[in-house]
Amino acid sequence: MKYFLFFLIIAHGSVFAQPPGKPPAEKFILAIHGGAGSIKKGQMSPETEKLYAAALEQALVAGYTILKNGGSALNAVEAAVKIMEDNPLFNAGKGAVFNNEGVIELDAAVMNGKTLEAGAVTGVTTIKNPVSAARAVMEKTAHVMLAGKGAEKFAAGAGLELVDPAYFFTETRWKNLQKAKEADSVERNQSPEIKSSEGKIGTVGAVALDRSGNLAAATSTGGMSNKKPGRVGDAPVIGAGTYANNSTCAISCTGWGEFYIRLVLAKTISDMMEFGKMSLEQAAGEMVLKRLPALGGDGGLVAIDVNGHCTMPFNTAGMFRGFIKADGKAVVKMYKDGD
Ligand code: ASP
């Protein structure tokens, strides 16, 4: 009996492992966000609402297809984020916001929850898909973050697509900058479709749990409209706006970046789970609904734990968000639950 048990452990890694022949776990899940801010019902035209819903669904389905076919959480989050980077509706890649000097500087990060490897780029102006550059930094260098020209040179060498900075330009964001300058404020986004003086939306992110039980997170953004040149937000800072750890959870944040950095928000949630034995929902709720507003910050996040639980708290009026599980039903939301 003793030897039989020993054999079982060697053969399956655990006495509780699935019997041979059983298909891999069905609890895979992907969750995404397209930014948090002043997104209130009735402010967007039905057409704009539909455009956002379709874009979020497209990103969810792309990641789902990868997960369903046994692909990695890392591949799923990269694919979902890339789709949103290519869509001018979001403040990431094409359609990103301008800094104070009228330049678009992009930030992105990815993290692999299995290995705790991470990669990020910051202040890049010519990389079409910053999330892929972040992944290349993680996989092809001994570093975690590359900035500006160095990051762009590396991305070109890694075979990634570079574009003229004009590619990222959108009229909407240019107007946002002029408005922000008039108000002399630093705003993440003011979209004319969302008629609000405090409209703040657009950063994109994704978290996933794959069929092998691995977690990953990715975030991409243009940062905050009218930001100072060289400003780095939370998205590329591992542990602040992006974090993944197979022992706890995967998190991608959106909101006023400085506060996420000061609170080391994503990693703190992971620590609350690991050392404080809190649930994902409790820990994320504590940080986003209490500690963040207590400092004067705002925003939200999407997160998934190792058991596939998902939480998407925010303390703003709304947050573009959605999730998709093994049943393949894409759930997309924008406003507060119940609105
Ligand atoms: N967190 C982003 C930043 O501060 C902006 C956002 O999510 O709206 O760069």
Short mmCIF file of C-alpha atoms and ligand atoms in Angstrom, two decimals:
data_model
loop_
_atom_site.label_atom_id
_atom_site.label_comp_id
_atom_site.label_asym_id
_atom_site.label_seq_id
_atom_site.Cartn_x
_atom_site.Cartn_y
_atom_site.Cartn_z
CA MET A 1 0.00 0.00 0.00
CA LYS A 2 2.81 2.37 0.98
CA TYR A 3 4.51 1.80 -2.38
CA PHE A 4 1.24 2.15 -4.25
CA LEU A 5 0.63 5.54 -2.67
CA PHE A 6 4.19 6.58 -3.48
CA PHE A 7 3.61 5.56 -7.10
CA LEU A 8 0.43 7.62 -7.25
CA ILE A 9 2.20 10.73 -5.99
CA ILE A 10 5.02 10.34 -8.52
CA ALA A 11 2.67 9.59 -11.37
CA HIS A 12 0.19 12.38 -10.76
CA GLY A 13 2.00 14.91 -8.60
CA SER A 14 -0.60 14.44 -5.88
CA VAL A 15 -2.83 11.73 -4.45
CA PHE A 16 -5.73 14.04 -5.23
CA ALA A 17 -4.81 14.45 -8.89
CA GLN A 18 -7.46 13.78 -11.52
CA PRO A 19 -7.74 10.17 -12.66
CA PRO A 20 -6.14 9.56 -16.06
CA GLY A 21 -8.42 10.26 -19.00
CA LYS A 22 -10.34 13.08 -17.35
CA PRO A 23 -10.21 16.28 -19.45
CA PRO A 24 -8.26 19.25 -18.07
CA ALA A 25 -9.90 21.74 -15.71
CA GLU A 26 -13.01 23.50 -16.93
CA LYS A 27 -12.71 26.45 -14.61
CA PHE A 28 -10.74 28.66 -16.93
CA ILE A 29 -11.77 32.31 -16.99
CA LEU A 30 -10.77 35.66 -18.51
CA ALA A 31 -11.75 39.08 -17.17
CA ILE A 32 -11.01 42.43 -18.81
CA HIS A 33 -11.46 46.15 -18.26
CA GLY A 34 -11.50 49.14 -20.58
CA GLY A 35 -11.05 51.81 -17.94
CA ALA A 36 -12.90 53.20 -14.95
CA GLY A 37 -14.38 56.67 -14.58
CA SER A 38 -17.42 58.81 -14.95
CA ILE A 39 -19.43 56.35 -17.00
CA LYS A 40 -23.07 56.97 -16.15
CA LYS A 41 -26.16 55.52 -17.72
CA GLY A 42 -27.77 57.86 -20.23
CA GLN A 43 -24.57 59.82 -20.94
CA MET A 44 -23.43 57.73 -23.88
CA SER A 45 -25.50 57.46 -27.03
CA PRO A 46 -26.90 53.94 -27.61
CA GLU A 47 -24.57 53.68 -30.63
CA THR A 48 -21.47 54.46 -28.55
CA GLU A 49 -22.64 52.05 -25.87
CA LYS A 50 -22.95 49.34 -28.52
CA LEU A 51 -19.47 50.09 -29.85
CA TYR A 52 -17.93 49.67 -26.39
CA ALA A 53 -19.90 46.48 -25.72
CA ALA A 54 -18.86 45.00 -29.06
CA ALA A 55 -15.21 45.90 -28.50
CA LEU A 56 -15.16 44.33 -25.03
CA GLU A 57 -16.88 41.21 -26.32
CA GLN A 58 -14.39 40.90 -29.17
CA ALA A 59 -11.52 41.02 -26.68
CA LEU A 60 -13.20 38.45 -24.43
CA VAL A 61 -13.86 36.04 -27.27
CA ALA A 62 -10.28 36.29 -28.54
CA GLY A 63 -8.92 35.34 -25.11
CA TYR A 64 -11.58 32.69 -24.58
CA THR A 65 -10.68 30.91 -27.83
CA ILE A 66 -7.09 30.63 -26.65
CA LEU A 67 -8.05 29.35 -23.18
CA LYS A 68 -10.62 26.90 -24.51
CA ASN A 69 -8.01 25.35 -26.79
CA GLY A 70 -5.67 24.84 -23.86
CA GLY A 71 -3.60 27.97 -24.53
CA SER A 72 -1.86 29.83 -21.72
CA ALA A 73 -3.29 32.60 -19.55
CA LEU A 74 -0.38 34.72 -20.79
CA ASN A 75 -1.39 34.28 -24.44
CA ALA A 76 -5.02 35.03 -23.56
CA VAL A 77 -4.33 38.29 -21.72
CA GLU A 78 -1.94 39.49 -24.43
CA ALA A 79 -4.48 38.76 -27.18
CA ALA A 80 -7.33 40.49 -25.34
CA VAL A 81 -5.26 43.58 -24.56
CA LYS A 82 -3.92 43.80 -28.12
CA ILE A 83 -7.45 43.96 -29.50
CA MET A 84 -8.26 46.86 -27.19
CA GLU A 85 -4.94 48.59 -28.00
CA ASP A 86 -5.89 48.50 -31.68
CA ASN A 87 -9.32 49.99 -31.00
CA PRO A 88 -9.40 53.82 -30.83
CA LEU A 89 -12.20 53.74 -28.25
CA PHE A 90 -9.69 52.94 -25.54
CA ASN A 91 -6.86 54.90 -23.96
CA ALA A 92 -4.18 52.40 -25.00
CA GLY A 93 -2.29 51.94 -28.27
CA LYS A 94 -4.29 53.72 -30.99
CA GLY A 95 -6.56 56.25 -29.30
CA ALA A 96 -4.32 56.86 -26.29
CA VAL A 97 -4.32 60.25 -24.55
CA PHE A 98 -1.76 63.02 -25.08
CA ASN A 99 0.71 64.39 -22.60
CA ASN A 100 1.04 68.08 -21.88
CA GLU A 101 3.27 68.60 -24.93
CA GLY A 102 0.90 66.84 -27.33
CA VAL A 103 2.90 63.61 -27.40
CA ILE A 104 1.44 60.13 -26.81
CA GLU A 105 3.59 58.17 -24.35
CA LEU A 106 2.48 54.59 -23.74
CA ASP A 107 2.94 52.26 -20.75
CA ALA A 108 2.27 48.50 -20.53
CA ALA A 109 3.09 45.46 -18.41
CA VAL A 110 2.54 41.70 -18.24
CA MET A 111 3.12 39.20 -15.46
CA ASN A 112 3.22 35.41 -15.43
CA GLY A 113 1.71 34.06 -12.21
CA LYS A 114 3.42 30.70 -12.58
CA THR A 115 6.99 31.98 -12.60
CA LEU A 116 6.56 35.51 -11.19
CA GLU A 117 8.36 36.73 -14.29
CA ALA A 118 7.28 40.17 -15.44
CA GLY A 119 7.94 42.64 -18.23
CA ALA A 120 7.07 46.28 -18.84
CA VAL A 121 7.66 49.23 -21.13
CA THR A 122 7.13 52.88 -20.31
CA GLY A 123 7.13 56.16 -22.20
CA VAL A 124 7.16 54.54 -25.64
CA THR A 125 5.91 56.50 -28.65
CA THR A 126 6.30 54.18 -31.64
CA ILE A 127 5.47 50.63 -30.52
CA LYS A 128 2.12 49.62 -32.04
CA ASN A 129 1.30 47.09 -29.34
CA PRO A 130 3.08 47.97 -26.08
CA VAL A 131 1.69 44.86 -24.36
CA SER A 132 3.65 42.64 -26.76
CA ALA A 133 6.77 44.68 -26.13
CA ALA A 134 6.26 44.18 -22.38
CA ARG A 135 6.01 40.46 -22.96
CA ALA A 136 9.17 40.48 -25.08
CA VAL A 137 11.03 42.32 -22.28
CA MET A 138 9.90 39.55 -19.92
CA GLU A 139 10.83 36.69 -22.21
CA LYS A 140 13.87 37.98 -24.09
CA THR A 141 15.80 40.11 -21.63
CA ALA A 142 17.20 39.81 -18.13
CA HIS A 143 15.26 42.97 -17.18
CA VAL A 144 11.75 43.82 -16.03
CA MET A 145 11.23 47.34 -17.42
CA LEU A 146 12.58 49.21 -20.42
CA ALA A 147 11.85 52.90 -21.01
CA GLY A 148 11.59 55.23 -24.00
CA LYS A 149 14.08 54.96 -26.85
CA GLY A 150 15.79 51.90 -25.38
CA ALA A 151 12.50 50.07 -25.24
CA GLU A 152 11.72 51.03 -28.83
CA LYS A 153 15.12 49.90 -30.10
CA PHE A 154 14.68 46.61 -28.26
CA ALA A 155 11.14 46.14 -29.65
CA ALA A 156 12.36 46.69 -33.20
CA GLY A 157 15.12 44.13 -32.63
CA ALA A 158 12.56 41.68 -31.25
CA GLY A 159 10.63 41.93 -34.52
CA LEU A 160 7.69 43.96 -33.17
CA GLU A 161 5.86 46.46 -35.32
CA LEU A 162 6.88 50.10 -34.96
CA VAL A 163 4.67 52.89 -36.30
CA ASP A 164 4.90 56.61 -36.86
CA PRO A 165 3.59 58.38 -33.71
CA ALA A 166 0.85 59.85 -35.94
CA TYR A 167 -0.75 56.37 -36.03
CA PHE A 168 -1.93 56.79 -32.43
CA PHE A 169 -3.57 60.18 -33.06
CA THR A 170 -7.33 60.58 -32.63
CA GLU A 171 -9.30 63.81 -32.86
CA THR A 172 -11.21 62.90 -29.68
CA ARG A 173 -8.09 62.70 -27.53
CA TRP A 174 -6.65 65.84 -29.07
CA LYS A 175 -9.79 67.69 -28.02
CA ASN A 176 -9.52 66.11 -24.55
CA LEU A 177 -6.05 67.60 -24.23
CA GLN A 178 -7.19 71.07 -25.27
CA LYS A 179 -10.04 70.88 -22.74
CA ALA A 180 -7.74 69.58 -20.04
CA LYS A 181 -5.27 72.37 -20.75
CA GLU A 182 -8.02 74.94 -20.54
CA ALA A 183 -9.01 73.52 -17.19
CA ASP A 184 -5.30 73.21 -16.40
CA SER A 185 -5.97 69.79 -15.00
CA VAL A 186 -4.59 66.32 -15.29
CA GLU A 187 -7.31 64.01 -16.46
CA ARG A 188 -7.20 60.45 -17.66
CA ASN A 189 -9.77 61.02 -20.33
CA GLN A 190 -12.59 63.28 -21.34
CA SER A 191 -14.51 61.78 -24.14
CA PRO A 192 -17.12 63.91 -25.90
CA GLU A 193 -19.36 60.84 -26.12
CA ILE A 194 -19.33 60.73 -22.36
CA LYS A 195 -20.49 64.20 -21.54
CA SER A 196 -18.99 64.71 -18.15
CA SER A 197 -16.46 67.22 -16.95
CA GLU A 198 -14.81 64.56 -14.85
CA GLY A 199 -14.94 61.78 -17.45
CA LYS A 200 -12.00 59.46 -16.86
CA ILE A 201 -11.79 56.26 -18.85
CA GLY A 202 -9.86 54.12 -21.23
CA THR A 203 -6.92 52.13 -19.85
CA VAL A 204 -7.21 48.46 -20.77
CA GLY A 205 -6.29 45.28 -18.93
CA ALA A 206 -6.90 41.56 -18.69
CA VAL A 207 -6.45 38.74 -16.20
CA ALA A 208 -6.84 35.04 -16.88
CA LEU A 209 -6.75 31.57 -15.33
CA ASP A 210 -5.95 28.85 -17.86
CA ARG A 211 -6.79 25.14 -17.91
CA SER A 212 -3.44 24.29 -16.36
CA GLY A 213 -4.23 26.47 -13.35
CA ASN A 214 -1.86 29.30 -14.29
CA LEU A 215 -2.68 32.98 -13.81
CA ALA A 216 -1.51 35.99 -15.83
CA ALA A 217 -2.19 39.72 -15.94
CA ALA A 218 -1.64 42.49 -18.51
CA THR A 219 -2.34 46.24 -18.55
CA SER A 220 -1.80 48.90 -21.24
CA THR A 221 -2.44 52.65 -21.21
CA GLY A 222 -1.63 56.10 -22.51
CA GLY A 223 -1.79 57.25 -18.89
CA MET A 224 -3.52 60.50 -18.00
CA SER A 225 -4.38 63.26 -20.44
CA ASN A 226 -2.23 66.39 -19.96
CA LYS A 227 0.31 64.46 -17.86
CA LYS A 228 3.85 65.80 -17.65
CA PRO A 229 6.23 64.36 -20.26
CA GLY A 230 8.06 61.42 -18.72
CA ARG A 231 5.35 60.67 -16.17
CA VAL A 232 5.10 56.95 -15.41
CA GLY A 233 1.76 55.59 -14.17
CA ASP A 234 0.86 52.46 -12.26
CA ALA A 235 0.18 50.20 -15.24
CA PRO A 236 3.85 49.31 -15.95
CA VAL A 237 4.82 49.24 -12.27
CA ILE A 238 4.69 45.60 -11.21
CA GLY A 239 2.77 45.29 -7.95
CA ALA A 240 1.01 48.65 -8.38
CA GLY A 241 -1.23 48.37 -11.47
CA THR A 242 -0.35 44.86 -12.62
CA TYR A 243 0.38 41.67 -10.68
CA ALA A 244 -0.03 37.88 -10.98
CA ASN A 245 0.93 35.07 -8.63
CA ASN A 246 -0.31 31.50 -8.90
CA SER A 247 -0.50 31.27 -5.09
CA THR A 248 -3.03 34.10 -4.90
CA CYS A 249 -4.46 36.03 -7.83
CA ALA A 250 -4.00 38.04 -11.03
CA ILE A 251 -4.89 41.75 -11.06
CA SER A 252 -5.05 44.56 -13.62
CA CYS A 253 -5.90 48.06 -12.38
CA THR A 254 -7.28 51.25 -13.87
CA GLY A 255 -7.56 54.59 -12.15
CA TRP A 256 -5.50 57.48 -10.88
CA GLY A 257 -2.11 55.83 -11.15
CA GLU A 258 -0.20 57.80 -8.54
CA PHE A 259 -2.47 56.42 -5.81
CA TYR A 260 -2.08 52.84 -7.03
CA ILE A 261 1.69 53.24 -6.89
CA ARG A 262 1.61 54.75 -3.40
CA LEU A 263 -0.62 51.92 -2.14
CA VAL A 264 1.33 49.23 -4.06
CA LEU A 265 -2.24 48.25 -4.63
CA ALA A 266 -2.20 45.02 -6.63
CA LYS A 267 0.58 43.32 -4.63
CA THR A 268 -1.03 44.42 -1.37
CA ILE A 269 -4.19 42.54 -2.35
CA SER A 270 -2.10 39.46 -3.08
CA ASP A 271 -0.36 39.81 0.31
CA MET A 272 -3.68 40.23 2.13
CA MET A 273 -4.71 36.91 0.60
CA GLU A 274 -1.42 35.11 1.22
CA PHE A 275 -0.55 36.38 4.69
CA GLY A 276 -3.88 37.71 5.93
CA LYS A 277 -5.91 34.76 4.63
CA MET A 278 -8.50 37.12 3.14
CA SER A 279 -10.61 36.18 0.14
CA LEU A 280 -9.93 37.95 -3.17
CA GLU A 281 -13.21 39.81 -2.91
CA GLN A 282 -12.52 41.01 0.65
CA ALA A 283 -8.96 42.12 -0.13
CA ALA A 284 -9.80 43.87 -3.40
CA GLY A 285 -12.84 45.52 -1.83
CA GLU A 286 -10.77 46.80 1.10
CA MET A 287 -8.20 48.40 -1.22
CA VAL A 288 -10.48 49.78 -3.94
CA LEU A 289 -13.52 50.74 -1.90
CA LYS A 290 -11.80 51.93 1.30
CA ARG A 291 -8.03 52.61 1.18
CA LEU A 292 -7.93 54.12 -2.33
CA PRO A 293 -10.73 56.68 -1.80
CA ALA A 294 -9.41 57.41 1.71
CA LEU A 295 -6.24 58.80 0.09
CA GLY A 296 -8.22 60.72 -2.52
CA GLY A 297 -7.67 58.26 -5.39
CA ASP A 298 -10.22 56.66 -7.64
CA GLY A 299 -10.54 53.79 -10.09
CA GLY A 300 -11.10 50.06 -10.15
CA LEU A 301 -9.60 46.72 -11.12
CA VAL A 302 -10.35 43.26 -12.44
CA ALA A 303 -9.01 40.24 -10.58
CA ILE A 304 -9.19 36.45 -10.62
CA ASP A 305 -8.00 34.05 -7.94
CA VAL A 306 -6.49 30.59 -8.31
CA ASN A 307 -9.91 29.00 -7.96
CA GLY A 308 -11.38 31.05 -10.76
CA HIS A 309 -13.31 33.51 -8.60
CA CYS A 310 -13.56 36.89 -10.23
CA THR A 311 -14.09 40.34 -8.72
CA MET A 312 -14.31 43.72 -10.47
CA PRO A 313 -14.67 46.48 -7.85
CA PHE A 314 -14.52 50.21 -8.67
CA ASN A 315 -15.25 53.41 -6.76
CA THR A 316 -16.04 55.53 -9.83
CA ALA A 317 -19.43 55.91 -11.50
CA GLY A 318 -18.66 53.09 -13.90
CA MET A 319 -16.03 50.81 -15.40
CA PHE A 320 -15.95 49.11 -18.78
CA ARG A 321 -15.53 45.47 -17.85
CA GLY A 322 -16.43 41.89 -18.64
CA PHE A 323 -15.64 38.25 -18.11
CA ILE A 324 -16.01 34.95 -19.89
CA LYS A 325 -15.90 31.45 -18.40
CA ALA A 326 -15.79 27.94 -19.86
CA ASP A 327 -19.46 28.19 -20.91
CA GLY A 328 -18.36 30.78 -23.49
CA LYS A 329 -20.96 33.39 -22.49
CA ALA A 330 -19.38 36.85 -22.64
CA VAL A 331 -20.69 39.11 -19.88
CA VAL A 332 -20.06 42.81 -20.49
CA LYS A 333 -20.88 45.68 -18.10
CA MET A 334 -20.27 49.43 -17.93
CA TYR A 335 -22.32 50.89 -15.12
CA LYS A 336 -22.76 50.07 -11.46
CA ASP A 337 -24.43 46.69 -10.94
CA GLY A 338 -28.13 47.30 -10.85
CA ASP A 339 -27.95 50.51 -12.98
N1 ASP B 1 -3.94 54.06 -14.38
C1 ASP B 1 -3.65 54.84 -15.54
C2 ASP B 1 -2.52 55.77 -15.21
O1 ASP B 1 -2.57 56.43 -14.18
C3 ASP B 1 -4.79 55.63 -16.08
C4 ASP B 1 -6.15 54.99 -16.05
O2 ASP B 1 -6.27 53.83 -15.72
O3 ASP B 1 -7.14 55.65 -16.40
O4 ASP B 1 -1.62 55.88 -15.99
#
